[in-house]
CSV table of C-alpha atoms and ligand atoms in Angstrom, one decimal:
chain,number,residue,atom,x,y,z
A,1362,UNK,CA,-195.8,-89.3,-70.0
A,1363,UNK,CA,-195.6,-86.7,-67.5
A,1364,UNK,CA,-197.9,-86.8,-64.6
A,1365,UNK,CA,-199.0,-90.4,-65.4
A,1366,UNK,CA,-199.8,-91.3,-61.7
A,1367,UNK,CA,-202.1,-88.0,-61.6
A,1368,UNK,CA,-203.7,-89.0,-64.7
A,1369,UNK,CA,-204.5,-92.4,-63.7
A,1370,UNK,CA,-206.2,-91.1,-60.5
A,1371,UNK,CA,-208.1,-88.4,-62.4
A,1372,UNK,CA,-209.3,-91.0,-65.0
A,1373,UNK,CA,-210.1,-93.6,-62.2
A,1374,UNK,CA,-208.1,-96.4,-63.9
A,1375,UNK,CA,-205.7,-99.1,-62.6
A,1376,UNK,CA,-203.1,-101.4,-64.3
A,1377,UNK,CA,-203.3,-98.9,-67.2
A,1378,UNK,CA,-200.6,-96.8,-69.0
A,1379,UNK,CA,-201.7,-93.4,-69.9
A,1380,UNK,CA,-199.9,-92.7,-73.3
A,1381,UNK,CA,-201.1,-89.3,-74.3
A,1382,UNK,CA,-203.8,-86.7,-73.5
A,1383,UNK,CA,-205.6,-84.8,-76.2
A,1384,UNK,CA,-208.0,-81.8,-75.6
A,1385,UNK,CA,-210.4,-81.2,-78.4
A,1386,UNK,CA,-211.4,-77.6,-77.5
A,1387,UNK,CA,-214.1,-77.4,-80.0
A,1388,UNK,CA,-216.0,-80.5,-78.8
A,1389,UNK,CA,-214.8,-79.8,-75.2
A,1390,UNK,CA,-213.8,-83.4,-75.1
A,1391,UNK,CA,-210.7,-85.0,-73.4
A,1392,UNK,CA,-209.3,-88.0,-75.0
A,1393,UNK,CA,-206.9,-90.1,-73.1
A,1394,UNK,CA,-204.9,-92.6,-75.0
A,1395,UNK,CA,-204.4,-95.7,-72.8
A,1396,UNK,CA,-203.3,-99.3,-73.0
A,1397,UNK,CA,-203.2,-102.0,-70.4
A,1398,UNK,CA,-199.9,-102.4,-68.5
A,1399,UNK,CA,-197.3,-104.4,-70.2
A,1400,UNK,CA,-197.9,-107.4,-67.9
A,1401,UNK,CA,-201.6,-107.5,-68.5
A,1402,UNK,CA,-200.9,-107.1,-72.3
A,1403,UNK,CA,-198.5,-110.1,-72.4
A,1404,UNK,CA,-201.1,-112.3,-70.7
A,1405,UNK,CA,-204.1,-111.2,-72.5
A,1406,UNK,CA,-207.4,-112.5,-71.2
A,1407,UNK,CA,-210.9,-113.4,-72.7
A,1408,UNK,CA,-213.2,-110.5,-72.0
A,1409,UNK,CA,-216.0,-112.9,-71.0
A,1410,UNK,CA,-214.4,-115.4,-68.8
A,1411,UNK,CA,-210.9,-114.0,-67.9
A,1412,UNK,CA,-209.2,-116.9,-69.1
A,1413,UNK,CA,-205.5,-116.3,-70.3
A,1414,UNK,CA,-205.8,-116.7,-74.1
A,1415,UNK,CA,-203.6,-116.5,-77.2
A,1416,UNK,CA,-203.8,-113.3,-79.3
A,1417,UNK,CA,-206.1,-113.6,-82.2
A,1418,UNK,CA,-206.3,-110.3,-84.3
A,1419,UNK,CA,-206.6,-106.6,-84.0
A,1420,UNK,CA,-210.5,-106.8,-83.6
A,1421,UNK,CA,-212.1,-103.5,-85.0
A,1422,UNK,CA,-209.2,-101.2,-84.4
A,1423,UNK,CA,-209.2,-98.5,-81.7
A,1424,UNK,CA,-212.4,-97.7,-79.7
A,1425,UNK,CA,-213.5,-95.4,-77.1
A,1426,UNK,CA,-215.0,-95.8,-73.5
A,1427,UNK,CA,-216.8,-92.9,-71.7
A,1428,UNK,CA,-215.1,-92.0,-68.4
A,1429,UNK,CA,-216.4,-89.7,-65.6
A,1430,UNK,CA,-216.4,-86.0,-66.5
A,1431,UNK,CA,-213.4,-83.8,-65.4
A,1432,UNK,CA,-215.2,-80.6,-64.1
A,1433,UNK,CA,-217.6,-79.8,-67.0
A,1434,UNK,CA,-215.4,-81.6,-69.8
A,1435,UNK,CA,-216.5,-85.0,-71.0
A,1436,UNK,CA,-213.7,-87.7,-71.1
A,1437,UNK,CA,-213.1,-90.5,-73.1
A,1438,UNK,CA,-210.5,-93.2,-73.0
A,1439,UNK,CA,-209.2,-94.5,-76.4
A,1440,UNK,CA,-207.3,-97.8,-76.8
A,1441,UNK,CA,-206.8,-100.7,-79.2
A,1442,UNK,CA,-209.3,-103.5,-78.7
A,1443,UNK,CA,-207.5,-106.6,-80.0
A,1444,UNK,CA,-209.2,-110.1,-79.9
A,1445,UNK,CA,-207.9,-113.2,-78.2
A,1446,UNK,CA,-208.9,-116.8,-79.0
A,1447,UNK,CA,-210.5,-118.2,-76.0
A,1448,UNK,CA,-210.8,-122.0,-75.7
A,1449,UNK,CA,-214.5,-121.7,-74.6
A,1450,UNK,CA,-215.6,-118.5,-76.4
A,1451,UNK,CA,-213.6,-118.5,-79.6
A,1452,UNK,CA,-212.4,-115.0,-80.9
A,1453,UNK,CA,-213.4,-112.5,-78.1
A,1454,UNK,CA,-212.3,-109.0,-77.4
A,1455,UNK,CA,-209.6,-109.1,-74.8
A,1456,UNK,CA,-210.3,-107.9,-71.2
A,1457,UNK,CA,-209.4,-104.4,-70.4
A,1458,UNK,CA,-208.6,-103.2,-66.8
A,1459,UNK,CA,-210.7,-100.1,-66.9
A,1460,UNK,CA,-214.1,-101.3,-68.1
A,1461,UNK,CA,-216.5,-104.5,-68.3
A,1462,UNK,CA,-216.6,-106.6,-71.2
A,1463,UNK,CA,-218.9,-105.0,-73.8
A,1464,UNK,CA,-219.4,-101.9,-72.0
A,1465,UNK,CA,-219.0,-98.5,-73.5
A,1466,UNK,CA,-218.2,-96.9,-70.1
A,1467,UNK,CA,-215.4,-97.3,-67.5
A,1468,UNK,CA,-215.8,-99.1,-64.2
A,1469,UNK,CA,-215.9,-95.8,-62.3
A,1470,UNK,CA,-218.5,-94.5,-64.6
A,1471,UNK,CA,-220.7,-97.6,-64.2
A,1472,UNK,CA,-220.3,-97.5,-60.4
A,1473,UNK,CA,-221.4,-93.8,-60.2
A,1474,UNK,CA,-224.4,-94.4,-62.4
A,1475,UNK,CA,-225.5,-97.3,-60.2
A,1476,UNK,CA,-225.0,-95.4,-57.1
A,1477,UNK,CA,-227.0,-92.4,-58.5
A,1478,UNK,CA,-229.9,-94.6,-59.8
A,1479,UNK,CA,-230.5,-95.9,-56.2
A,1480,UNK,CA,-230.3,-92.3,-54.9
A,1481,UNK,CA,-232.0,-89.9,-57.2
A,1482,UNK,CA,-234.5,-89.4,-59.9
A,1483,UNK,CA,-234.4,-90.6,-63.4
A,1484,UNK,CA,-233.9,-87.2,-64.9
A,1485,UNK,CA,-231.1,-86.4,-62.2
A,1486,UNK,CA,-229.2,-89.4,-63.4
A,1487,UNK,CA,-229.6,-89.0,-67.1
A,1488,UNK,CA,-229.0,-85.2,-67.3
A,1489,UNK,CA,-226.1,-85.2,-64.8
A,1490,UNK,CA,-224.3,-88.1,-66.5
A,1491,UNK,CA,-225.5,-87.2,-70.0
A,1492,UNK,CA,-226.6,-90.7,-71.0
A,1493,UNK,CA,-230.0,-92.3,-71.8
A,1494,UNK,CA,-232.2,-94.0,-69.4
A,1495,UNK,CA,-231.8,-97.2,-71.4
A,1496,UNK,CA,-228.1,-96.9,-70.9
A,1497,UNK,CA,-228.7,-96.5,-67.1
A,1498,UNK,CA,-230.5,-99.8,-67.2
A,1499,UNK,CA,-227.8,-101.7,-69.2
A,1500,UNK,CA,-225.1,-100.2,-66.7
A,1501,UNK,CA,-227.0,-101.2,-63.5
A,1502,UNK,CA,-227.6,-104.7,-64.9
A,1503,UNK,CA,-223.9,-105.3,-65.2
A,1504,UNK,CA,-223.0,-103.6,-62.0
A,1505,UNK,CA,-225.5,-105.9,-60.3
A,1506,UNK,CA,-224.0,-109.1,-61.8
A,1507,UNK,CA,-220.7,-108.1,-60.1
A,1508,UNK,CA,-222.2,-107.1,-56.8
A,1509,UNK,CA,-224.1,-110.4,-56.7
A,1510,UNK,CA,-220.9,-112.3,-57.2
A,1511,UNK,CA,-219.3,-110.7,-54.1
A,1512,UNK,CA,-222.2,-111.6,-51.7
A,1513,UNK,CA,-223.9,-114.7,-50.5
A,1514,UNK,CA,-227.5,-113.4,-50.5
A,1515,UNK,CA,-229.0,-116.7,-49.5
A,1516,UNK,CA,-227.1,-116.9,-46.2
A,1517,UNK,CA,-229.2,-117.4,-43.0
A,1518,UNK,CA,-232.5,-117.3,-44.5
A,1519,UNK,CA,-235.3,-118.6,-42.3
A,1520,UNK,CA,-238.5,-117.0,-43.0
A,1521,UNK,CA,-239.5,-116.0,-46.5
A,1522,UNK,CA,-242.3,-113.9,-48.2
A,1523,UNK,CA,-243.1,-114.9,-51.8
A,1524,UNK,CA,-245.0,-112.5,-54.1
A,1525,UNK,CA,-245.7,-111.5,-57.6
A,1526,UNK,CA,-245.6,-107.9,-58.7
A,1527,UNK,CA,-246.8,-106.8,-62.1
A,1528,UNK,CA,-244.9,-104.4,-64.5
A,1529,UNK,CA,-245.4,-103.0,-68.0
A,1530,UNK,CA,-248.8,-101.7,-67.0
A,1531,UNK,CA,-249.8,-105.3,-65.6
A,1532,UNK,CA,-248.6,-107.1,-68.8
A,1533,UNK,CA,-245.6,-108.7,-67.3
A,1534,UNK,CA,-244.7,-110.2,-63.9
A,1535,UNK,CA,-241.9,-110.7,-61.5
A,1536,UNK,CA,-241.8,-113.3,-58.9
A,1537,UNK,CA,-240.1,-111.9,-55.8
A,1538,UNK,CA,-238.8,-113.3,-52.5
A,1539,UNK,CA,-238.1,-111.3,-49.4
A,1540,UNK,CA,-236.5,-112.0,-46.2
A,1541,UNK,CA,-239.0,-111.4,-43.3
A,1542,UNK,CA,-236.3,-111.1,-40.7
A,1543,UNK,CA,-234.1,-108.4,-42.5
A,1544,UNK,CA,-236.7,-106.9,-44.8
A,1545,UNK,CA,-234.3,-107.5,-47.6
A,1546,UNK,CA,-235.3,-108.4,-51.2
A,1547,UNK,CA,-233.5,-111.6,-51.7
A,1548,UNK,CA,-234.4,-112.6,-55.1
A,1549,UNK,CA,-236.5,-111.7,-58.2
A,1550,UNK,CA,-237.1,-113.1,-61.6
A,1551,UNK,CA,-239.5,-112.6,-64.6
A,1552,UNK,CA,-242.5,-114.7,-64.6
A,1553,UNK,CA,-245.2,-116.1,-62.3
A,1554,UNK,CA,-245.3,-119.8,-62.5
A,1555,UNK,CA,-244.1,-123.0,-61.0
A,1556,UNK,CA,-240.9,-123.0,-63.1
A,1557,UNK,CA,-240.0,-119.5,-62.0
A,1558,UNK,CA,-240.3,-120.4,-58.4
A,1559,UNK,CA,-238.5,-123.8,-58.8
A,1560,UNK,CA,-235.5,-121.7,-60.2
A,1561,UNK,CA,-235.3,-119.9,-56.9
A,1562,UNK,CA,-235.3,-123.1,-54.8
A,1563,UNK,CA,-232.6,-124.5,-57.2
A,1564,UNK,CA,-230.5,-121.5,-56.6
A,1565,UNK,CA,-231.0,-121.7,-52.8
A,1566,UNK,CA,-230.1,-125.4,-52.8
A,1567,UNK,CA,-231.6,-128.3,-50.9
A,1568,UNK,CA,-229.8,-127.8,-47.7
A,1569,UNK,CA,-230.8,-124.3,-47.3
A,1570,UNK,CA,-234.3,-124.9,-48.4
A,1571,UNK,CA,-234.7,-127.4,-45.6
A,1572,UNK,CA,-233.7,-124.7,-43.0
A,1573,UNK,CA,-236.7,-122.4,-44.1
A,1574,UNK,CA,-239.0,-122.3,-41.1
A,1575,UNK,CA,-241.8,-120.1,-42.5
A,1576,UNK,CA,-243.1,-119.1,-46.0
A,1577,UNK,CA,-245.7,-116.5,-46.5
A,1578,UNK,CA,-247.5,-116.1,-49.7
A,1579,UNK,CA,-250.6,-114.6,-51.4
A,1580,UNK,CA,-252.4,-118.0,-51.6
A,1581,UNK,CA,-251.6,-118.6,-55.3
A,1582,UNK,CA,-251.8,-122.4,-56.0
A,1583,UNK,CA,-248.6,-122.3,-58.0
A,1584,UNK,CA,-246.7,-121.0,-55.1
A,1585,UNK,CA,-248.2,-123.4,-52.5
A,1586,UNK,CA,-247.5,-126.4,-54.7
A,1587,UNK,CA,-243.8,-125.4,-55.1
A,1588,UNK,CA,-243.3,-124.6,-51.5
A,1589,UNK,CA,-245.0,-127.8,-50.3
A,1590,UNK,CA,-242.5,-129.7,-52.6
A,1591,UNK,CA,-239.3,-127.9,-52.0
A,1592,UNK,CA,-239.7,-126.7,-48.5
A,1593,UNK,CA,-241.9,-129.2,-46.8
A,1594,UNK,CA,-240.6,-128.3,-43.2
A,1595,UNK,CA,-241.7,-124.8,-43.4
A,1596,UNK,CA,-245.0,-123.5,-41.9
A,1597,UNK,CA,-247.1,-122.0,-44.7
A,1598,UNK,CA,-248.6,-118.7,-43.8
A,1599,UNK,CA,-251.0,-116.3,-45.8
A,1600,UNK,CA,-249.9,-112.9,-46.7
A,1601,UNK,CA,-252.3,-110.6,-44.7
A,1602,UNK,CA,-251.6,-107.8,-47.0
A,1603,UNK,CA,-253.0,-110.0,-49.8
A,1604,UNK,CA,-256.0,-111.2,-47.8
A,1605,UNK,CA,-257.1,-107.5,-47.1
A,1606,UNK,CA,-256.5,-106.8,-50.7
A,1607,UNK,CA,-259.1,-109.6,-51.7
A,1608,UNK,CA,-261.6,-107.9,-49.3
A,1609,UNK,CA,-260.9,-104.4,-50.9
A,1610,UNK,CA,-261.5,-105.9,-54.2
A,1611,UNK,CA,-264.8,-107.5,-53.0
A,1612,UNK,CA,-265.8,-104.0,-51.7
A,1613,UNK,CA,-265.0,-102.5,-55.0
A,1614,UNK,CA,-267.1,-104.8,-56.9
A,1615,UNK,CA,-270.1,-103.9,-54.5
A,1616,UNK,CA,-269.3,-100.2,-55.2
A,1617,UNK,CA,-269.3,-100.5,-58.9
A,1618,UNK,CA,-272.5,-102.3,-58.8
A,1619,UNK,CA,-274.1,-99.6,-56.9
A,1620,UNK,CA,-272.7,-97.0,-59.2
A,1621,UNK,CA,-274.1,-98.8,-62.2
A,1622,UNK,CA,-277.4,-99.1,-60.6
A,1623,UNK,CA,-277.4,-95.4,-59.8
A,1624,UNK,CA,-276.4,-94.6,-63.5
A,1625,UNK,CA,-279.0,-96.9,-64.9
A,1626,UNK,CA,-281.6,-94.9,-63.0
A,1627,UNK,CA,-280.3,-91.7,-64.6
A,1628,UNK,CA,-281.0,-93.0,-68.1
A,1629,UNK,CA,-284.5,-94.2,-67.1
A,1630,UNK,CA,-285.6,-91.1,-65.2
A,1631,UNK,CA,-283.1,-88.6,-66.4
A,1632,UNK,CA,-283.3,-87.3,-62.8
A,1633,UNK,CA,-280.6,-85.0,-61.4
A,1634,UNK,CA,-280.7,-86.7,-58.2
A,1635,UNK,CA,-279.7,-90.1,-59.5
A,1636,UNK,CA,-276.9,-88.6,-61.5
A,1637,UNK,CA,-275.6,-86.9,-58.3
A,1638,UNK,CA,-275.8,-90.2,-56.5
A,1639,UNK,CA,-273.7,-92.0,-59.2
A,1640,UNK,CA,-271.2,-89.3,-59.2
A,1641,UNK,CA,-270.8,-89.3,-55.3
A,1642,UNK,CA,-270.5,-93.0,-55.4
A,1643,UNK,CA,-267.6,-92.8,-57.9
A,1644,UNK,CA,-265.8,-90.5,-55.6
A,1645,UNK,CA,-266.6,-92.5,-52.4
A,1646,UNK,CA,-264.0,-94.8,-53.7
A,1647,UNK,CA,-261.1,-93.3,-51.5
A,1648,UNK,CA,-263.1,-93.1,-48.4
A,1649,UNK,CA,-264.1,-96.8,-48.9
A,1650,UNK,CA,-260.5,-98.0,-49.4
A,1651,UNK,CA,-258.7,-96.0,-46.7
A,1652,UNK,CA,-258.2,-97.3,-43.2
A,1653,UNK,CA,-260.6,-95.3,-40.9
A,1654,UNK,CA,-257.8,-93.9,-38.7
A,1655,UNK,CA,-256.5,-92.3,-41.8
A,1656,UNK,CA,-259.7,-90.8,-43.3
A,1657,UNK,CA,-259.9,-87.0,-43.7
A,1658,UNK,CA,-262.9,-85.1,-42.5
A,1659,UNK,CA,-264.5,-84.9,-45.9
A,1660,UNK,CA,-263.9,-88.7,-46.3
A,1661,UNK,CA,-265.7,-89.5,-43.0
A,1662,UNK,CA,-268.6,-87.4,-44.1
A,1663,UNK,CA,-268.6,-89.3,-47.5
A,1664,UNK,CA,-268.6,-92.5,-45.5
A,1665,UNK,CA,-271.6,-91.3,-43.4
A,1666,UNK,CA,-273.5,-90.5,-46.5
A,1667,UNK,CA,-272.9,-94.0,-47.8
A,1668,UNK,CA,-274.2,-95.5,-44.5
A,1669,UNK,CA,-277.4,-93.5,-45.0
A,1670,UNK,CA,-278.0,-93.8,-48.8
A,1671,UNK,CA,-276.7,-97.3,-49.4
A,1672,UNK,CA,-276.8,-99.5,-46.4
A,1673,UNK,CA,-275.6,-102.5,-48.5
A,1674,UNK,CA,-272.6,-100.8,-49.7
A,1675,UNK,CA,-271.8,-99.7,-46.1
A,1676,UNK,CA,-272.3,-103.2,-44.9
A,1677,UNK,CA,-269.6,-104.4,-47.4
A,1678,UNK,CA,-267.4,-101.6,-46.1
A,1679,UNK,CA,-267.8,-103.0,-42.5
A,1680,UNK,CA,-267.1,-106.4,-43.7
A,1681,UNK,CA,-263.8,-105.4,-45.3
A,1682,UNK,CA,-262.8,-103.6,-42.2
A,1683,UNK,CA,-263.8,-106.4,-40.0
A,1684,UNK,CA,-261.4,-108.6,-41.9
A,1685,UNK,CA,-258.6,-106.2,-41.5
A,1686,UNK,CA,-259.1,-106.0,-37.8
A,1687,UNK,CA,-258.6,-109.7,-37.5
A,1688,UNK,CA,-255.0,-109.3,-38.4
A,1689,UNK,CA,-254.3,-106.6,-35.7
A,1690,UNK,CA,-255.7,-108.9,-32.8
A,1691,UNK,CA,-253.6,-111.3,-30.7
A,1692,UNK,CA,-253.8,-114.8,-31.8
A,1693,UNK,CA,-256.5,-116.3,-29.5
A,1694,UNK,CA,-258.7,-113.3,-30.2
A,1695,UNK,CA,-258.0,-113.5,-34.0
A,1696,UNK,CA,-259.1,-117.2,-34.0
A,1697,UNK,CA,-262.4,-116.2,-32.5
A,1698,UNK,CA,-262.8,-112.9,-34.5
A,1699,UNK,CA,-262.2,-114.8,-37.8
A,1700,UNK,CA,-265.1,-117.4,-37.0
A,1701,UNK,CA,-267.3,-114.6,-36.3
A,1702,UNK,CA,-266.4,-112.8,-39.6
A,1703,UNK,CA,-267.0,-116.0,-41.5
A,1704,UNK,CA,-270.4,-116.4,-40.1
A,1705,UNK,CA,-271.3,-112.7,-40.7
A,1706,UNK,CA,-269.9,-112.8,-44.3
A,1707,UNK,CA,-271.8,-116.2,-45.0
A,1708,UNK,CA,-275.2,-114.6,-44.0
A,1709,UNK,CA,-274.6,-111.1,-45.6
A,1710,UNK,CA,-276.3,-111.7,-49.0
A,1711,UNK,CA,-273.6,-109.8,-50.8
A,1712,UNK,CA,-272.4,-112.3,-53.4
A,1713,UNK,CA,-268.7,-110.8,-53.5
A,1714,UNK,CA,-268.3,-111.3,-49.7
A,1715,UNK,CA,-270.1,-114.7,-49.7
A,1716,UNK,CA,-267.4,-115.7,-52.3
A,1717,UNK,CA,-264.7,-114.1,-50.3
A,1718,UNK,CA,-265.8,-115.9,-47.2
A,1719,UNK,CA,-265.3,-119.2,-49.0
A,1720,UNK,CA,-261.9,-118.2,-50.1
A,1721,UNK,CA,-261.0,-117.4,-46.5
A,1722,UNK,CA,-262.3,-120.7,-45.3
A,1723,UNK,CA,-260.0,-122.4,-47.9
A,1724,UNK,CA,-257.0,-120.5,-46.6
A,1725,UNK,CA,-258.1,-120.4,-43.0
A,1726,UNK,CA,-255.2,-122.5,-41.8
A,1727,UNK,CA,-252.5,-120.4,-43.3
A,1728,UNK,CA,-254.2,-117.1,-42.4
A,1729,UNK,CA,-254.2,-118.1,-38.7
A,1730,UNK,CA,-250.6,-119.4,-39.0
A,1731,UNK,CA,-249.6,-115.9,-40.1
A,1732,UNK,CA,-251.1,-114.4,-37.2
A,1733,UNK,CA,-249.8,-117.0,-34.8
A,1734,UNK,CA,-246.2,-116.7,-36.1
A,1735,UNK,CA,-246.2,-113.0,-36.2
A,1736,UNK,CA,-245.7,-112.8,-40.0
A,1737,UNK,CA,-248.3,-110.0,-40.2
A,1738,UNK,CA,-245.7,-107.4,-40.2
A,1739,UNK,CA,-245.7,-104.6,-42.7
A,1740,UNK,CA,-242.2,-105.2,-43.8
A,1741,UNK,CA,-242.9,-107.2,-46.8
A,1742,UNK,CA,-245.8,-105.1,-47.8
A,1743,UNK,CA,-243.4,-102.1,-47.6
A,1744,UNK,CA,-240.7,-103.7,-49.7
A,1745,UNK,CA,-243.4,-104.7,-52.3
A,1746,UNK,CA,-244.7,-101.1,-52.4
A,1747,UNK,CA,-241.3,-99.8,-53.0
A,1748,UNK,CA,-240.6,-102.5,-55.8
A,1749,UNK,CA,-243.9,-101.3,-57.5
A,1750,UNK,CA,-242.6,-97.8,-57.5
A,1751,UNK,CA,-239.4,-99.0,-59.1
A,1752,UNK,CA,-241.3,-100.9,-61.8
A,1753,UNK,CA,-242.7,-97.5,-62.8
A,1754,UNK,CA,-239.5,-95.9,-62.9
A,1755,UNK,CA,-237.9,-98.8,-64.8
A,1756,UNK,CA,-240.6,-98.6,-67.5
A,1757,UNK,CA,-238.1,-97.3,-70.2
A,1758,UNK,CA,-235.6,-100.0,-69.6
A,1759,UNK,CA,-235.3,-102.7,-72.3
A,1760,UNK,CA,-234.9,-105.8,-70.2
A,1761,UNK,CA,-236.4,-107.1,-67.0
A,1762,UNK,CA,-232.8,-107.8,-65.8
A,1763,UNK,CA,-232.4,-104.0,-65.5
A,1764,UNK,CA,-235.5,-103.7,-63.5
A,1765,UNK,CA,-234.4,-106.6,-61.3
A,1766,UNK,CA,-231.0,-105.1,-60.9
A,1767,UNK,CA,-232.5,-101.7,-59.8
A,1768,UNK,CA,-234.7,-103.4,-57.2
A,1769,UNK,CA,-231.7,-105.7,-56.0
A,1770,UNK,CA,-229.3,-102.7,-55.7
A,1771,UNK,CA,-232.0,-100.8,-53.8
A,1772,UNK,CA,-233.5,-103.3,-51.4
A,1773,UNK,CA,-231.0,-106.3,-51.6
A,1774,UNK,CA,-228.9,-105.0,-48.7
A,1775,UNK,CA,-225.9,-104.4,-50.9
A,1776,UNK,CA,-225.9,-100.9,-52.3
A,1777,UNK,CA,-223.3,-99.7,-54.9
A,1778,UNK,CA,-220.5,-97.7,-53.4
A,1779,UNK,CA,-219.7,-94.3,-54.8
A,1780,UNK,CA,-216.3,-94.5,-56.6
A,1781,UNK,CA,-213.4,-93.6,-54.4
A,1782,UNK,CA,-215.5,-93.8,-51.2
A,1783,UNK,CA,-215.3,-96.6,-48.8
B,2494,LIG,ZN1,-213.7,-117.0,-72.6
């Protein structure tokens, strides 16, 4: 065919013969008839394992693969899809040089979608590429498998953070492992139990597990048990982000109680003042949650109002803030401050904080280790926050693998490359 080299470049294919080009004007669709180069055809390979295998049959005849648009025109490759008899996989569609096995899109199409998925919004990807969001999920999952095979993501790991992240509106969980030193997401898998985390240490291997010096985690027993077994040399640290989250939860419990009491007063007295109190307490939530340095003027006023009308809730607020401050102190001062905080919480007569104080005592050693070894940086927290955002974007994906692939391609340190660029 004329201009075969140009067509190969336009279609983004290699080791491929372009036999014919057809343009369907009505559909505005360009169909490129292709076949693998003669040498590739003579030594056909299994699509799954790439092992050279004898021919089997013609499969289901000719099929199509979507390629990148040319200008505004959609493009498909069309070719025969014969099967080979693989020693391991039996009759399997033969590998083709322009697409991944089982894929309905070419390599360059896949690569561009993966790149876009890490760069722009869901609607930008689906509208620009004219594919469903589910298809995006399938594409990034298969791209990640190939990217992963090219890199050793477990090299030089020393300090790990282990965490769980909920998705599907809190019905499912991922266990994630982050590298404290590079801020990279190292590993993620569905589930939150011992078996899930053991799979990580299996993948890491014994020798590399022994080189881990620090592990931070949220204090969950299943994590500490596995870490103690598989990474006995590592200093175990609490994750300050989670400890502060415990305090925020305790504070919220106190706020809800106050709110319920105020609401109860409404039904008893039908008084406007009590109803206003309940409403104001409900809206005080953000003022109570935020770090004081980030409060708006209105939220500061809200806090002052809480101090005046509900001293108990205000005391709970100060307890939460006190604990948060411990993590910002140098080690020596933090040791002392944590003791003072424990004594204060023990005597505070607010059950949520008395309970929290017991939990803090239980994890005291790992909390202080986190401060001593400087693992209280916000890096892991920020990776976790970003992954949480991704779990929302990935909601329409069919499998957790697609969600994990998107997270890994975004934060694993190996972003997909835009086709044709270096
Ligand atoms: Zn095979």
